[in-house]
PDB file of C-alpha atoms in Angstrom:
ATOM      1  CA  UNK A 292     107.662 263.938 262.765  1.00  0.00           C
ATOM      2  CA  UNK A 293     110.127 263.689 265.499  1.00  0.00           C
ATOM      3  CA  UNK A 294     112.801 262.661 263.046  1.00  0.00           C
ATOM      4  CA  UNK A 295     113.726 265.428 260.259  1.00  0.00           C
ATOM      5  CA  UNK A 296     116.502 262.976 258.606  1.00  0.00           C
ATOM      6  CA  UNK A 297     116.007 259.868 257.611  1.00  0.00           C
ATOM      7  CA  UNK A 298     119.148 257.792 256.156  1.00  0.00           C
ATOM      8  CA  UNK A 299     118.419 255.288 252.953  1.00  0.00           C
ATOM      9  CA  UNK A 300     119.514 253.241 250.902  1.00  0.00           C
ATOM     10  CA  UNK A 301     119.182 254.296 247.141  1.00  0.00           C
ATOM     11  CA  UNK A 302     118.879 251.376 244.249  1.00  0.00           C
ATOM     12  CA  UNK A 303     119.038 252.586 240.754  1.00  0.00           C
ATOM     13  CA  UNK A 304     117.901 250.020 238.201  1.00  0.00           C
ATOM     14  CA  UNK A 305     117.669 250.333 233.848  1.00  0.00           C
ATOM     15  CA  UNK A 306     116.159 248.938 231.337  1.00  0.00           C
ATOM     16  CA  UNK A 307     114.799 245.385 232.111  1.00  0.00           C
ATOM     17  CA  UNK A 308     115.990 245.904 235.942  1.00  0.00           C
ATOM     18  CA  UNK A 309     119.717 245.655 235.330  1.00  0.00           C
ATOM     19  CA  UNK A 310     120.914 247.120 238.379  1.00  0.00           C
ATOM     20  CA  UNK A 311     122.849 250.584 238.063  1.00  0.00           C
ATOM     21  CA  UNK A 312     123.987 251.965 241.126  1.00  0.00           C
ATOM     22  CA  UNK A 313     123.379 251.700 244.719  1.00  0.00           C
ATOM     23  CA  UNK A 314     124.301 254.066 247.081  1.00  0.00           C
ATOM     24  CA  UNK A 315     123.458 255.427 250.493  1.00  0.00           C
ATOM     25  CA  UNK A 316     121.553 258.459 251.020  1.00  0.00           C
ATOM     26  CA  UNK A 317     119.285 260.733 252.968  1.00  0.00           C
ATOM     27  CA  UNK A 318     116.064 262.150 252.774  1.00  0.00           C
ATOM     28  CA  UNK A 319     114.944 265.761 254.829  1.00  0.00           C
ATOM     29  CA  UNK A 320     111.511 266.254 255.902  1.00  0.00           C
ATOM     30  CA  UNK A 321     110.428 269.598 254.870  1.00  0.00           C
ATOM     31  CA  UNK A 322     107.631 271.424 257.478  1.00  0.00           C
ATOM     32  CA  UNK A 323     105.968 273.208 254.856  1.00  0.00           C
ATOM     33  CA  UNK A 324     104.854 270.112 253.071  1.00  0.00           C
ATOM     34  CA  UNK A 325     105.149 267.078 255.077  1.00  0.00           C
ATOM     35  CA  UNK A 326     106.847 265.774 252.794  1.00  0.00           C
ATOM     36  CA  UNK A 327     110.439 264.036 252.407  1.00  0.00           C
ATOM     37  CA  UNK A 328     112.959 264.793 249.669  1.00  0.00           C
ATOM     38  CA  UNK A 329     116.493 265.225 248.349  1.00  0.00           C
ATOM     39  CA  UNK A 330     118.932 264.895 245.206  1.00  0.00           C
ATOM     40  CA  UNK A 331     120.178 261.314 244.064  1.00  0.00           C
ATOM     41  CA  UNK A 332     124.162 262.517 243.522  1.00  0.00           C
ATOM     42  CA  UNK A 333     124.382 260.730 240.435  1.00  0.00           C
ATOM     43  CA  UNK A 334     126.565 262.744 238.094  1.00  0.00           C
ATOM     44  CA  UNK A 335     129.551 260.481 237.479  1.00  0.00           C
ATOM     45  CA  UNK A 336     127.886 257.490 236.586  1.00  0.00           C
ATOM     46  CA  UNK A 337     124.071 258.107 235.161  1.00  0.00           C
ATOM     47  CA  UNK A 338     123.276 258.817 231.377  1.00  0.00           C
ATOM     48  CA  UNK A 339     120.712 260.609 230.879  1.00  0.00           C
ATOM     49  CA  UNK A 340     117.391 257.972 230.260  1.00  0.00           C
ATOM     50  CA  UNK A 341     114.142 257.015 232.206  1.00  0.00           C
ATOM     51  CA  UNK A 342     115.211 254.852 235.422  1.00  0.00           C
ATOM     52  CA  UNK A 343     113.128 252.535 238.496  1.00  0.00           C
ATOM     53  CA  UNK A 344     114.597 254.315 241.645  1.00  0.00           C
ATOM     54  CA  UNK A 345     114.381 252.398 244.833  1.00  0.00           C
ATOM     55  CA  UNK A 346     114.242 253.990 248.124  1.00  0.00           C
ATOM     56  CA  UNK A 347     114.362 252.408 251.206  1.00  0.00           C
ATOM     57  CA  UNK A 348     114.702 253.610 254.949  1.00  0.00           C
ATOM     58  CA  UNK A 349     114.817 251.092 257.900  1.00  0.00           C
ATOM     59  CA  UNK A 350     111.536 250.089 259.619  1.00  0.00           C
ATOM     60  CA  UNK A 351     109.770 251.541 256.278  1.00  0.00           C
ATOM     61  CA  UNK A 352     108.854 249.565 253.176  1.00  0.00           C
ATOM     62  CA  UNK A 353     110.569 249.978 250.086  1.00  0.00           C
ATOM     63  CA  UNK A 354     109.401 253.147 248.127  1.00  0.00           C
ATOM     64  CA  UNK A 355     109.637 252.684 244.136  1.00  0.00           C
ATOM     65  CA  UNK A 356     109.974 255.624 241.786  1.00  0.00           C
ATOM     66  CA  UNK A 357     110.158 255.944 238.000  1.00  0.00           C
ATOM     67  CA  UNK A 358     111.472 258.577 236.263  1.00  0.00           C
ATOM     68  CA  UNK A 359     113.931 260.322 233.935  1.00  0.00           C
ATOM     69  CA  UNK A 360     117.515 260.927 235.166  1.00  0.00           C
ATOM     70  CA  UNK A 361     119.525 263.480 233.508  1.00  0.00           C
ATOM     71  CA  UNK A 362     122.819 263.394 232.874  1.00  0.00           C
ATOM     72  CA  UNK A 363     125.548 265.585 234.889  1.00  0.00           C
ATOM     73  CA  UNK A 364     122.649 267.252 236.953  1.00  0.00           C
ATOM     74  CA  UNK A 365     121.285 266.684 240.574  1.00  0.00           C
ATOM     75  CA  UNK A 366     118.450 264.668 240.191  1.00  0.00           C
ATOM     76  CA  UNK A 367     115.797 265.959 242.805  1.00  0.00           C
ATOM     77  CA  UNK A 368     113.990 262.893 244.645  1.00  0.00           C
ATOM     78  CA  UNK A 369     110.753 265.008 245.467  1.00  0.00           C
ATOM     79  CA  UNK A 370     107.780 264.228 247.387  1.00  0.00           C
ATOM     80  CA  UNK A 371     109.282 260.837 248.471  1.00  0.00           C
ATOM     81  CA  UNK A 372     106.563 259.210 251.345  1.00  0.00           C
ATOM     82  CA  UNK A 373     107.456 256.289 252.760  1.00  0.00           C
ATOM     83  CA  UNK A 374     105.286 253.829 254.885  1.00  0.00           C
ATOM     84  CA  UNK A 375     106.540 252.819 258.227  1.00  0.00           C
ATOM     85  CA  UNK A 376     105.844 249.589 260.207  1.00  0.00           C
ATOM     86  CA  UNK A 377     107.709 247.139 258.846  1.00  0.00           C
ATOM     87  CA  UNK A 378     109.375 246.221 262.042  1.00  0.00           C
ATOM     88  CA  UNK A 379     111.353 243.392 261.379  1.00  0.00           C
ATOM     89  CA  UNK A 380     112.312 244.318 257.933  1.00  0.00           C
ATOM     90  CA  UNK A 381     111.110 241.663 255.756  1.00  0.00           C
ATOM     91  CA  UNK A 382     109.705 243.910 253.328  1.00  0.00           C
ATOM     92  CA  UNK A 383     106.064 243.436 254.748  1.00  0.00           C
ATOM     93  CA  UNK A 384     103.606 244.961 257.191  1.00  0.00           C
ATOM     94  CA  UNK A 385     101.461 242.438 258.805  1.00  0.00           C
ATOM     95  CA  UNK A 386     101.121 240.425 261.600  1.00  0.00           C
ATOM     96  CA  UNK A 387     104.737 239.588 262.798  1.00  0.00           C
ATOM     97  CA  UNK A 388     104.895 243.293 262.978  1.00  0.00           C
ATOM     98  CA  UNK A 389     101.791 244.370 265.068  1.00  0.00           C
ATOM     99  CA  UNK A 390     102.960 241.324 267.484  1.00  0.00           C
ATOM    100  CA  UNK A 391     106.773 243.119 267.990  1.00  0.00           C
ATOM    101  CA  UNK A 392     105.201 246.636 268.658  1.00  0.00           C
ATOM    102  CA  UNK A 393     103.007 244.772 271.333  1.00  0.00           C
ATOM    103  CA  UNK A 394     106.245 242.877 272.819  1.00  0.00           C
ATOM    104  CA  UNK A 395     108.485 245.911 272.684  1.00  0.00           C
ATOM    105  CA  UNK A 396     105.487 248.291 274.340  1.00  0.00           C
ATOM    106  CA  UNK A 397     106.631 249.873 277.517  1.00  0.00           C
ATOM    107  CA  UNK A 398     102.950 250.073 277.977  1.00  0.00           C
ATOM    108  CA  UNK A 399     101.559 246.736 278.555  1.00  0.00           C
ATOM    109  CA  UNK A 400     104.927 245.168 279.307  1.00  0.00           C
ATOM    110  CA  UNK A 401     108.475 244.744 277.822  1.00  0.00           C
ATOM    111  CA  UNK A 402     108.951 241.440 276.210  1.00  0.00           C
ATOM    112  CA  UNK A 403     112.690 241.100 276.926  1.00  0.00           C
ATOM    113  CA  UNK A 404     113.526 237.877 275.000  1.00  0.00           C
ATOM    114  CA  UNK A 405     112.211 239.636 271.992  1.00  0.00           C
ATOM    115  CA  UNK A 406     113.499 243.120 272.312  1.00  0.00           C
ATOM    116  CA  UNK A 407     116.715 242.858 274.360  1.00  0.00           C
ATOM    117  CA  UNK A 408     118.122 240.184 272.127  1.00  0.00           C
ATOM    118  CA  UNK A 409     117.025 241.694 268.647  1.00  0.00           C
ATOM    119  CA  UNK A 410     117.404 245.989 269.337  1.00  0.00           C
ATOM    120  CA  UNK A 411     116.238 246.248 266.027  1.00  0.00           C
ATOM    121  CA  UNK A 412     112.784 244.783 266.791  1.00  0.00           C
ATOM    122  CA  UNK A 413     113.207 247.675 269.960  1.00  0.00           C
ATOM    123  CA  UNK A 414     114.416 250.574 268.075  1.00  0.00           C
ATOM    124  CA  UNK A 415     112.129 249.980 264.936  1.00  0.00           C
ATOM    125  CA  UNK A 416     108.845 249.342 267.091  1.00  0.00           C
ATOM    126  CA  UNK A 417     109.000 253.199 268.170  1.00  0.00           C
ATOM    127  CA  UNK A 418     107.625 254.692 265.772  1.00  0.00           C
ATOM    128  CA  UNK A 419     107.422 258.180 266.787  1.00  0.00           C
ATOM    129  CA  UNK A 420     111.035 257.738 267.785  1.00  0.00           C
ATOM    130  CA  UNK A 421     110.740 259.531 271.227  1.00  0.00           C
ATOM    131  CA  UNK A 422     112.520 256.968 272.702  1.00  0.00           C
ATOM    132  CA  UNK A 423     109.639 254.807 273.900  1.00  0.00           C
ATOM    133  CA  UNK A 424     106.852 252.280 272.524  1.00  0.00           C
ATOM    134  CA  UNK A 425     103.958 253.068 273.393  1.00  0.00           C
ATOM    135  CA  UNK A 426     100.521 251.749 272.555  1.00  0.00           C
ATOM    136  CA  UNK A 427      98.664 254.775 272.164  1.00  0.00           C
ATOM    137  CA  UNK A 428     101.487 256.166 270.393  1.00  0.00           C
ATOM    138  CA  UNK A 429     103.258 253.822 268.147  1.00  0.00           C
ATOM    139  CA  UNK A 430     100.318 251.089 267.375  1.00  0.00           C
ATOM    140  CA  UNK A 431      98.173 254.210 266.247  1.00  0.00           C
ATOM    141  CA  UNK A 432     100.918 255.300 263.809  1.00  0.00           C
ATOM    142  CA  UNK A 433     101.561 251.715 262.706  1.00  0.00           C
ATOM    143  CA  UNK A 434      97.327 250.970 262.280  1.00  0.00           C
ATOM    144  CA  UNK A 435      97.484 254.482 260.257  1.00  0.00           C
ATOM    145  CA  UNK A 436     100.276 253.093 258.126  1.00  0.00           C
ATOM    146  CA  UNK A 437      98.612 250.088 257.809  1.00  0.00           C
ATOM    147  CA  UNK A 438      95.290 251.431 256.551  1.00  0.00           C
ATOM    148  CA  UNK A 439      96.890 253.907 254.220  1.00  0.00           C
ATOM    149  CA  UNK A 440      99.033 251.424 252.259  1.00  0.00           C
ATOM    150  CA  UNK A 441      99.452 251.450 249.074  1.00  0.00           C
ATOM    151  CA  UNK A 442     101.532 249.605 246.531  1.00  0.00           C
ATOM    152  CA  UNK A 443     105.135 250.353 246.734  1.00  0.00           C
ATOM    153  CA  UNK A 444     105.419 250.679 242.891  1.00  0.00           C
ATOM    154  CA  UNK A 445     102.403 253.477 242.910  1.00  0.00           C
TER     155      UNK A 445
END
């Protein structure tokens, strides 16, 4: 990807979903296996004990991951993908959002209403993040998203 960084939002819940800690974050794409990752800096305020981890990046859906948390270490958030296309952030790909990459396209015209007034809708509809939507750039990426989805909690 074009973007190495990505900057989330980290939601630490316990037992019965009692909320924990939430804290900002980021994850670093590593070239050698396409994959995202970092630590959770957690040492103040974790016990060691099995924890639902919730990562989320805008434009992407929410990413959940169980597992044990230790104590007074850095706890490594490995092999963290995240699905894109969620444009508007509702916590949903579908429709709405295939209809914003289509009104933000540079390709088959700019839908200013939509894009200049919302730069969210703009900036989240490129997927590739090279500065432009384009259809046979950021609708393939979304469609691929799309067809590869799988349940945020797997």
């Amino acid at each position: 990807p074009i973007v190495k960084t990505l900057d989330v939002t980290i939601k630490i819940l316990g037992p019965n979903s009692a909320p924990i800690l939430e804290l900002p974050g980021t994850l670093n794409y590593n070239n050698s296996t396409g994959i995202y990752s970092n630590t959770i800096p957690t040492e103040k305020v974790i016990k060691t004990g099995f924890y639902n981890i919730y990562v989320k990046a805008p434009s992407y859906l929410v990413k959940r991951i169980d597992m044990n948390l230790i104590e007074g270490s850095e706890n490594n958030l490995s092999q963290v993908v995240l699905s894109g296309g969620d444009i508007n952030e509702d916590g949903s790909r579908n429709l709405l959002d295939w209809n914003l990459i289509h009104a933000c396209s540079d390709s088959i015209g700019h839908d200013e209403e939509t894009c200049s007034k919302n730069e969210k809708y703009a900036r989240n509809s490129d997927m590739n993040k090279d500065r432009k939507t384009e259809l046979e750039n950021d609708i393939q990426l979304w469609l691929r998203e799309y067809r590869n989805y799988k349940n945020p909690s797997n």
